[in-house]
Amino acid sequence: MSVQSPPAPERVAQSGAPRPPRRVGFSQKLSRWDVKVSPYLYISPFFIVFAITGLFPLIYTAYVSVYDWALLGGQGEFIGFQNYTDVFGQPMFWRSLRNTFSIFLLSSVPQVLVAIVLAALLDQNLRAKTFWRMGVLLPYVVAPVAVGLIFGRMFADQSGLVNSALGVFGIDPVRWHVDVLASHVAIASMVNFRWTGYNTLIFLAAMQAVPRELYEAAIIDGAGRVRQFFSVTVPQIRATIIFVVLTSTIGGLQIFDEPRVFDPAGRGGGSQQWMTTTLYLYDVGWGTQRDLGRAAAVAWILFIIVVLIGLVNFAVTNRISTSGGGRPSRSQRRAAARSSRRSA
C-alpha cells in the first residue's frame, strides 16, 4: 500500500488553485511606516521652527498693517490699505528706497566679484592655507556695532584716517557724513568688509569640489590660469554663484546695522541722506511717528520688493548659467574621454 504525500505549495499554485493571502506582521507594517514617514519627521523641525519664527510673524505683520495700530494706544479700527497709502505718500519712504538701492549696488556687486577672485587665489597651492582662509573670515566675526564705530571714525569729515590718506595725494577732504554718494560709499565699505570673507569661503568650498581632471585637461590644451578660471571654474560653480547673488540681494536690501551706527544719532544723517528702508521702518514704528500699523505696511512693502527682485535676479542668473551649457567644452570632452579609458 503506497502513501501519497500532499501536493507542494508550488504545485498547487501551478495547478491554478488560489493561494491563501499572506498576513503582514506588525513589525513589517512598522518598517513600512518608518520608510514612508521618517523622512518627513527628520525635516519637520525646520518647518516647525520656520512656521513659529518666520511664517507667523509675517502673517501677523500683514494683519497689523490693515489696522490703525499705535505704539502706545494699541489696536484701533480696521482701515484697510490706508497705511500703505500713507507710506507711499511720504517722501521719506522714497528717499529711503533710493538710499537702499544705492548702498545695495555699491556693496553687493563688488562684494561678489572680490569674493570669487579671493576664493580662486585661496584655491591655489599656497603656504599656510589655513591661516589665509581664517584671515578672510575674521571681519565676519567682528560685531556690526564695532565695525560701525571704527569705520565711522575712519570716515570722519575732519580728522578721519581716510581723509588724511587722501590728503597725502593732494585730494581735498571728503564730507563722508554730508554728501549722499560719499556716505553711501562709506557704508558700502563696511558691508563689504564684513561679508566679503564669508562669501569667499562659500566660493572656495564650491571650487574645491570641482574635479581636478578638468584642470589637467585644460592645462594639456594650453589654457592659462585666467582661461581655466573662466572656462572651468566659473561654469562648474554656477549654482553657488546663483546662491551667493540671491543671499547678497536679500541681505543688501535689508541693511540696518551699518547705517544705524554710522553716526551717533542713528537716524540716517542730518537730512536722512543714508537712511535705508529698514531704518525708516524703525523710525516709523518706534521713532518719531510711533505707528506700528504703518511700520507693518513698510515691512510688507519691503518684503514684496525683496521677493520681486529676488525672482528677477534668480531668472537672470539662471539664464546666464544655462546659456551655452548644452555643449561641453573641449577640455571637458578630453577629461571625459580620459576617465572612460581609465574605467575601461
Short mmCIF file of C-alpha atoms in Angstrom, two decimals:
data_model
loop_
_atom_site.label_atom_id
_atom_site.label_comp_id
_atom_site.label_asym_id
_atom_site.label_seq_id
_atom_site.Cartn_x
_atom_site.Cartn_y
_atom_site.Cartn_z
CA MET A 1 0.00 0.00 0.00
CA SER A 2 1.51 3.36 -1.10
CA VAL A 3 1.14 6.55 0.84
CA GLN A 4 0.81 9.76 -1.20
CA SER A 5 2.14 12.98 0.21
CA PRO A 6 0.10 16.20 -0.12
CA PRO A 7 0.99 18.41 -3.06
CA ALA A 8 3.60 21.09 -2.54
CA PRO A 9 2.54 24.73 -2.45
CA GLU A 10 4.31 25.37 -5.74
CA ARG A 11 2.36 22.63 -7.43
CA VAL A 12 -0.90 23.98 -6.03
CA ALA A 13 -0.09 27.41 -7.35
CA GLN A 14 0.76 25.96 -10.76
CA SER A 15 -2.44 23.98 -10.90
CA GLY A 16 -4.49 27.19 -10.63
CA ALA A 17 -5.71 26.81 -7.03
CA PRO A 18 -5.84 30.18 -5.13
CA ARG A 19 -3.03 30.81 -2.66
CA PRO A 20 -4.15 31.93 0.77
CA PRO A 21 -3.31 35.62 1.46
CA ARG A 22 -0.15 36.20 3.39
CA ARG A 23 -0.60 38.03 6.69
CA VAL A 24 1.63 41.03 7.22
CA GLY A 25 3.00 41.31 10.71
CA PHE A 26 3.05 44.45 12.84
CA SER A 27 6.82 44.75 12.57
CA GLN A 28 6.62 44.78 8.79
CA LYS A 29 3.92 47.45 8.85
CA LEU A 30 6.04 49.46 11.25
CA SER A 31 9.05 49.23 8.95
CA ARG A 32 6.95 50.41 6.01
CA TRP A 33 5.68 53.35 8.01
CA ASP A 34 9.24 54.12 9.05
CA VAL A 35 10.39 54.26 5.44
CA LYS A 36 7.48 56.48 4.39
CA VAL A 37 7.11 58.76 7.41
CA SER A 38 10.61 59.10 8.87
CA PRO A 39 11.97 61.45 6.14
CA TYR A 40 9.18 63.91 6.90
CA LEU A 41 9.84 63.64 10.62
CA TYR A 42 13.53 64.36 10.09
CA ILE A 43 12.87 67.60 8.19
CA SER A 44 9.85 68.66 10.24
CA PRO A 45 11.82 70.57 12.97
CA PHE A 46 12.99 73.10 10.41
CA PHE A 47 9.48 73.76 9.10
CA ILE A 48 8.06 73.90 12.62
CA VAL A 49 10.64 76.47 13.72
CA PHE A 50 10.16 78.39 10.48
CA ALA A 51 6.38 78.46 10.99
CA ILE A 52 6.81 79.83 14.52
CA THR A 53 9.61 82.34 13.93
CA GLY A 54 9.09 83.22 10.27
CA LEU A 55 5.68 82.47 8.82
CA PHE A 56 3.58 83.51 11.82
CA PRO A 57 5.28 86.94 12.24
CA LEU A 58 4.89 87.51 8.51
CA ILE A 59 1.16 86.81 8.59
CA TYR A 60 0.68 88.76 11.82
CA THR A 61 2.51 91.75 10.31
CA ALA A 62 0.07 91.69 7.41
CA TYR A 63 -2.77 91.66 9.95
CA VAL A 64 -1.34 94.65 11.82
CA SER A 65 -0.79 96.59 8.59
CA VAL A 66 -4.54 96.91 7.90
CA TYR A 67 -5.37 98.39 11.34
CA ASP A 68 -4.81 101.75 12.96
CA TRP A 69 -2.30 100.35 15.43
CA ALA A 70 -0.44 102.87 17.58
CA LEU A 71 2.62 102.04 19.65
CA LEU A 72 1.08 103.27 22.91
CA GLY A 73 -2.65 103.10 22.17
CA GLY A 74 -2.66 99.56 20.80
CA GLN A 75 -5.01 98.16 18.17
CA GLY A 76 -7.53 100.54 16.65
CA GLU A 77 -10.15 100.25 13.95
CA PHE A 78 -9.82 98.49 10.65
CA ILE A 79 -8.62 100.92 7.96
CA GLY A 80 -7.72 98.57 5.09
CA PHE A 81 -4.90 99.78 2.86
CA GLN A 82 -4.81 103.28 4.31
CA ASN A 83 -1.43 102.60 5.94
CA TYR A 84 0.05 101.63 2.58
CA THR A 85 -1.36 104.80 1.00
CA ASP A 86 0.14 106.91 3.77
CA VAL A 87 3.53 105.27 3.33
CA PHE A 88 3.53 105.86 -0.43
CA GLY A 89 2.59 109.48 0.21
CA GLN A 90 5.63 110.17 2.39
CA PRO A 91 8.69 111.49 0.50
CA MET A 92 10.95 109.99 3.17
CA PHE A 93 9.92 106.49 2.11
CA TRP A 94 11.02 107.05 -1.49
CA ARG A 95 14.25 108.63 -0.30
CA SER A 96 14.97 105.61 1.90
CA LEU A 97 14.22 103.32 -1.03
CA ARG A 98 16.70 105.24 -3.18
CA ASN A 99 19.35 105.04 -0.47
CA THR A 100 18.76 101.31 -0.04
CA PHE A 101 19.25 100.54 -3.73
CA SER A 102 22.28 102.80 -3.95
CA ILE A 103 24.04 101.17 -0.99
CA PHE A 104 22.97 97.75 -2.24
CA LEU A 105 24.59 98.26 -5.66
CA LEU A 106 27.76 99.73 -4.14
CA SER A 107 28.14 96.79 -1.75
CA SER A 108 26.74 93.60 -3.28
CA VAL A 109 28.24 93.86 -6.77
CA PRO A 110 31.87 94.50 -5.71
CA GLN A 111 31.44 92.08 -2.84
CA VAL A 112 30.59 89.11 -5.07
CA LEU A 113 33.31 89.94 -7.61
CA VAL A 114 36.05 90.33 -5.00
CA ALA A 115 34.90 87.22 -3.14
CA ILE A 116 35.12 84.98 -6.18
CA VAL A 117 38.58 86.31 -7.05
CA LEU A 118 39.83 85.79 -3.48
CA ALA A 119 38.40 82.27 -3.49
CA ALA A 120 40.27 81.49 -6.71
CA LEU A 121 43.51 82.73 -5.15
CA LEU A 122 42.96 80.71 -1.96
CA ASP A 123 42.25 77.63 -4.05
CA GLN A 124 45.83 77.67 -5.32
CA ASN A 125 48.73 75.81 -3.74
CA LEU A 126 49.62 78.42 -1.11
CA ARG A 127 51.65 78.11 2.03
CA ALA A 128 49.76 78.34 5.33
CA LYS A 129 46.39 77.83 3.65
CA THR A 130 44.53 77.61 6.94
CA PHE A 131 45.95 80.93 8.11
CA TRP A 132 44.82 82.81 5.00
CA ARG A 133 41.40 81.16 4.98
CA MET A 134 40.81 82.03 8.61
CA GLY A 135 42.07 85.54 7.96
CA VAL A 136 39.39 86.34 5.39
CA LEU A 137 36.70 85.21 7.86
CA LEU A 138 37.86 87.36 10.77
CA PRO A 139 35.92 90.51 9.71
CA TYR A 140 32.71 88.47 9.76
CA VAL A 141 33.30 87.62 13.43
CA VAL A 142 33.57 91.27 14.46
CA ALA A 143 30.31 92.71 15.80
CA PRO A 144 28.49 95.10 13.44
CA VAL A 145 28.41 97.81 16.11
CA ALA A 146 32.18 97.67 16.48
CA VAL A 147 32.62 97.81 12.71
CA GLY A 148 30.30 100.80 12.50
CA LEU A 149 32.12 102.68 15.26
CA ILE A 150 35.54 102.02 13.73
CA PHE A 151 34.52 102.97 10.21
CA GLY A 152 32.63 105.99 11.50
CA ARG A 153 35.91 107.29 12.92
CA MET A 154 37.87 106.32 9.82
CA PHE A 155 35.45 108.22 7.57
CA ALA A 156 35.22 111.27 9.83
CA ASP A 157 34.81 114.52 7.92
CA GLN A 158 37.65 116.45 9.56
CA SER A 159 40.19 114.15 11.20
CA GLY A 160 39.39 110.78 9.68
CA LEU A 161 42.05 108.33 8.57
CA VAL A 162 40.66 108.14 5.03
CA ASN A 163 40.74 111.92 4.53
CA SER A 164 44.27 112.02 5.95
CA ALA A 165 45.34 109.40 3.41
CA LEU A 166 43.64 111.32 0.60
CA GLY A 167 45.43 114.50 1.71
CA VAL A 168 48.78 112.84 1.06
CA PHE A 169 47.85 112.68 -2.63
CA GLY A 170 46.58 116.25 -2.66
CA ILE A 171 42.87 115.39 -2.62
CA ASP A 172 40.54 117.64 -0.68
CA PRO A 173 38.75 116.14 2.34
CA VAL A 174 35.52 114.36 1.50
CA ARG A 175 32.42 115.08 3.58
CA TRP A 176 31.54 111.48 4.29
CA HIS A 177 28.71 112.37 6.67
CA VAL A 178 27.21 115.11 4.49
CA ASP A 179 27.37 114.14 0.83
CA VAL A 180 24.90 111.48 -0.32
CA LEU A 181 27.20 109.43 -2.56
CA ALA A 182 30.15 109.69 -0.17
CA SER A 183 28.07 108.41 2.74
CA HIS A 184 26.78 105.53 0.63
CA VAL A 185 30.34 104.58 -0.33
CA ALA A 186 31.42 104.64 3.33
CA ILE A 187 28.52 102.44 4.44
CA ALA A 188 29.05 100.08 1.49
CA SER A 189 32.69 99.70 2.52
CA MET A 190 31.53 98.50 5.94
CA VAL A 191 29.25 95.93 4.34
CA ASN A 192 32.00 94.72 2.02
CA PHE A 193 34.44 94.48 4.92
CA ARG A 194 32.13 92.19 6.89
CA TRP A 195 30.67 89.94 4.20
CA THR A 196 33.36 89.52 1.54
CA GLY A 197 35.26 86.89 3.53
CA TYR A 198 32.08 84.96 4.29
CA ASN A 199 31.18 84.73 0.60
CA THR A 200 34.79 83.90 -0.21
CA LEU A 201 34.66 80.73 1.87
CA ILE A 202 31.39 79.70 0.18
CA PHE A 203 33.01 80.10 -3.24
CA LEU A 204 36.13 78.30 -2.03
CA ALA A 205 34.12 75.28 -0.89
CA ALA A 206 32.47 75.10 -4.31
CA MET A 207 35.81 75.41 -6.12
CA GLN A 208 37.34 72.59 -4.13
CA ALA A 209 34.53 70.32 -5.32
CA VAL A 210 35.44 70.88 -8.98
CA PRO A 211 37.10 67.72 -10.45
CA ARG A 212 40.82 68.26 -10.88
CA GLU A 213 40.76 66.27 -14.13
CA LEU A 214 39.13 69.26 -15.81
CA TYR A 215 42.06 71.48 -14.87
CA GLU A 216 44.52 68.84 -16.08
CA ALA A 217 42.75 68.66 -19.41
CA ALA A 218 42.75 72.45 -19.66
CA ILE A 219 46.50 72.56 -18.97
CA ILE A 220 47.09 69.97 -21.70
CA ASP A 221 45.10 72.15 -24.09
CA GLY A 222 47.39 75.06 -23.23
CA ALA A 223 44.97 77.10 -21.14
CA GLY A 224 46.45 79.55 -18.68
CA ARG A 225 45.22 80.43 -15.19
CA VAL A 226 42.80 83.09 -16.41
CA ARG A 227 41.41 80.83 -19.12
CA GLN A 228 40.99 78.00 -16.62
CA PHE A 229 39.11 80.33 -14.31
CA PHE A 230 36.57 81.45 -16.91
CA SER A 231 36.26 78.15 -18.82
CA VAL A 232 36.41 75.61 -15.99
CA THR A 233 35.91 77.21 -12.58
CA VAL A 234 33.06 79.62 -13.29
CA PRO A 235 30.88 77.12 -15.24
CA GLN A 236 31.33 74.49 -12.52
CA ILE A 237 30.26 76.77 -9.65
CA ARG A 238 27.25 78.37 -11.36
CA ALA A 239 24.82 77.08 -8.73
CA THR A 240 26.93 78.58 -5.94
CA ILE A 241 27.14 81.90 -7.76
CA ILE A 242 23.34 81.99 -8.01
CA PHE A 243 23.05 81.22 -4.29
CA VAL A 244 25.51 83.93 -3.26
CA VAL A 245 23.91 86.51 -5.54
CA LEU A 246 20.45 85.78 -4.11
CA THR A 247 21.59 85.91 -0.48
CA SER A 248 23.57 89.11 -1.13
CA THR A 249 20.50 90.66 -2.72
CA ILE A 250 18.27 89.80 0.22
CA GLY A 251 20.81 90.98 2.78
CA GLY A 252 21.64 94.15 0.85
CA LEU A 253 18.02 95.25 0.67
CA GLN A 254 17.56 94.66 4.42
CA ILE A 255 20.65 96.54 5.60
CA PHE A 256 20.16 98.14 9.02
CA ASP A 257 23.17 97.84 11.35
CA GLU A 258 25.74 99.76 9.31
CA PRO A 259 23.66 102.91 8.59
CA ARG A 260 22.29 102.83 12.14
CA VAL A 261 25.70 103.13 13.80
CA PHE A 262 27.40 105.29 11.17
CA ASP A 263 26.70 108.40 13.24
CA PRO A 264 25.91 108.88 16.95
CA ALA A 265 22.30 109.93 16.31
CA GLY A 266 21.48 106.79 14.31
CA ARG A 267 18.78 108.46 12.18
CA GLY A 268 20.38 108.19 8.77
CA GLY A 269 22.08 111.56 8.68
CA GLY A 270 21.01 115.15 9.25
CA SER A 271 18.85 115.16 6.10
CA GLN A 272 18.39 111.36 6.05
CA GLN A 273 20.87 111.07 3.17
CA TRP A 274 21.75 107.47 4.08
CA MET A 275 18.51 106.34 5.76
CA THR A 276 17.63 102.90 4.40
CA THR A 277 14.16 101.38 4.24
CA THR A 278 14.68 99.23 7.34
CA LEU A 279 15.94 102.28 9.23
CA TYR A 280 12.89 104.18 8.03
CA LEU A 281 10.71 101.30 9.24
CA TYR A 282 12.28 101.58 12.70
CA ASP A 283 11.70 105.33 12.74
CA VAL A 284 8.04 104.91 11.74
CA GLY A 285 7.30 102.27 14.36
CA TRP A 286 9.47 103.26 17.32
CA GLY A 287 10.87 106.68 16.43
CA THR A 288 9.09 109.88 15.56
CA GLN A 289 5.76 108.53 14.24
CA ARG A 290 5.24 105.57 16.61
CA ASP A 291 2.70 103.96 14.30
CA LEU A 292 3.00 100.17 14.28
CA GLY A 293 0.34 99.76 11.61
CA ARG A 294 2.25 101.97 9.21
CA ALA A 295 5.52 100.27 10.14
CA ALA A 296 3.95 96.89 9.36
CA ALA A 297 2.91 98.27 5.97
CA VAL A 298 6.51 99.34 5.32
CA ALA A 299 7.69 95.84 6.27
CA TRP A 300 5.29 94.21 3.82
CA ILE A 301 6.22 96.62 1.04
CA LEU A 302 9.89 95.80 1.59
CA PHE A 303 9.07 92.08 1.66
CA ILE A 304 7.31 92.29 -1.71
CA ILE A 305 10.19 94.29 -3.20
CA VAL A 306 12.75 91.75 -1.96
CA VAL A 307 10.71 88.85 -3.38
CA LEU A 308 10.27 90.50 -6.77
CA ILE A 309 13.92 91.48 -7.09
CA GLY A 310 14.96 88.02 -5.88
CA LEU A 311 12.83 86.37 -8.57
CA VAL A 312 14.20 88.65 -11.28
CA ASN A 313 17.73 88.08 -10.02
CA PHE A 314 17.22 84.33 -9.98
CA ALA A 315 15.79 84.34 -13.51
CA VAL A 316 18.67 86.41 -14.88
CA THR A 317 21.43 84.43 -13.16
CA ASN A 318 19.79 81.14 -14.07
CA ARG A 319 19.54 82.22 -17.71
CA ILE A 320 23.20 83.23 -17.72
CA SER A 321 24.22 79.96 -16.07
CA THR A 322 22.32 77.78 -18.55
CA SER A 323 23.29 79.69 -21.69
CA GLY A 324 25.88 77.78 -23.60
CA GLY A 325 25.81 74.88 -21.19
CA GLY A 326 24.34 72.36 -23.60
CA ARG A 327 27.65 71.60 -25.35
CA PRO A 328 30.65 70.70 -23.19
CA SER A 329 33.93 72.42 -23.81
CA ARG A 330 36.92 70.73 -25.40
CA SER A 331 38.71 70.33 -22.08
CA GLN A 332 35.62 68.72 -20.58
CA ARG A 333 35.34 66.31 -23.50
CA ARG A 334 39.00 65.38 -23.16
CA ALA A 335 38.58 64.77 -19.43
CA ALA A 336 35.50 62.62 -20.03
CA ALA A 337 37.34 60.56 -22.66
CA ARG A 338 40.33 60.09 -20.36
CA SER A 339 38.13 58.94 -17.46
CA SER A 340 36.30 56.50 -19.74
CA ARG A 341 39.61 54.98 -20.88
CA ARG A 342 40.72 54.57 -17.27
CA SER A 343 37.49 52.85 -16.33
CA ALA A 344 37.81 50.51 -19.35
#
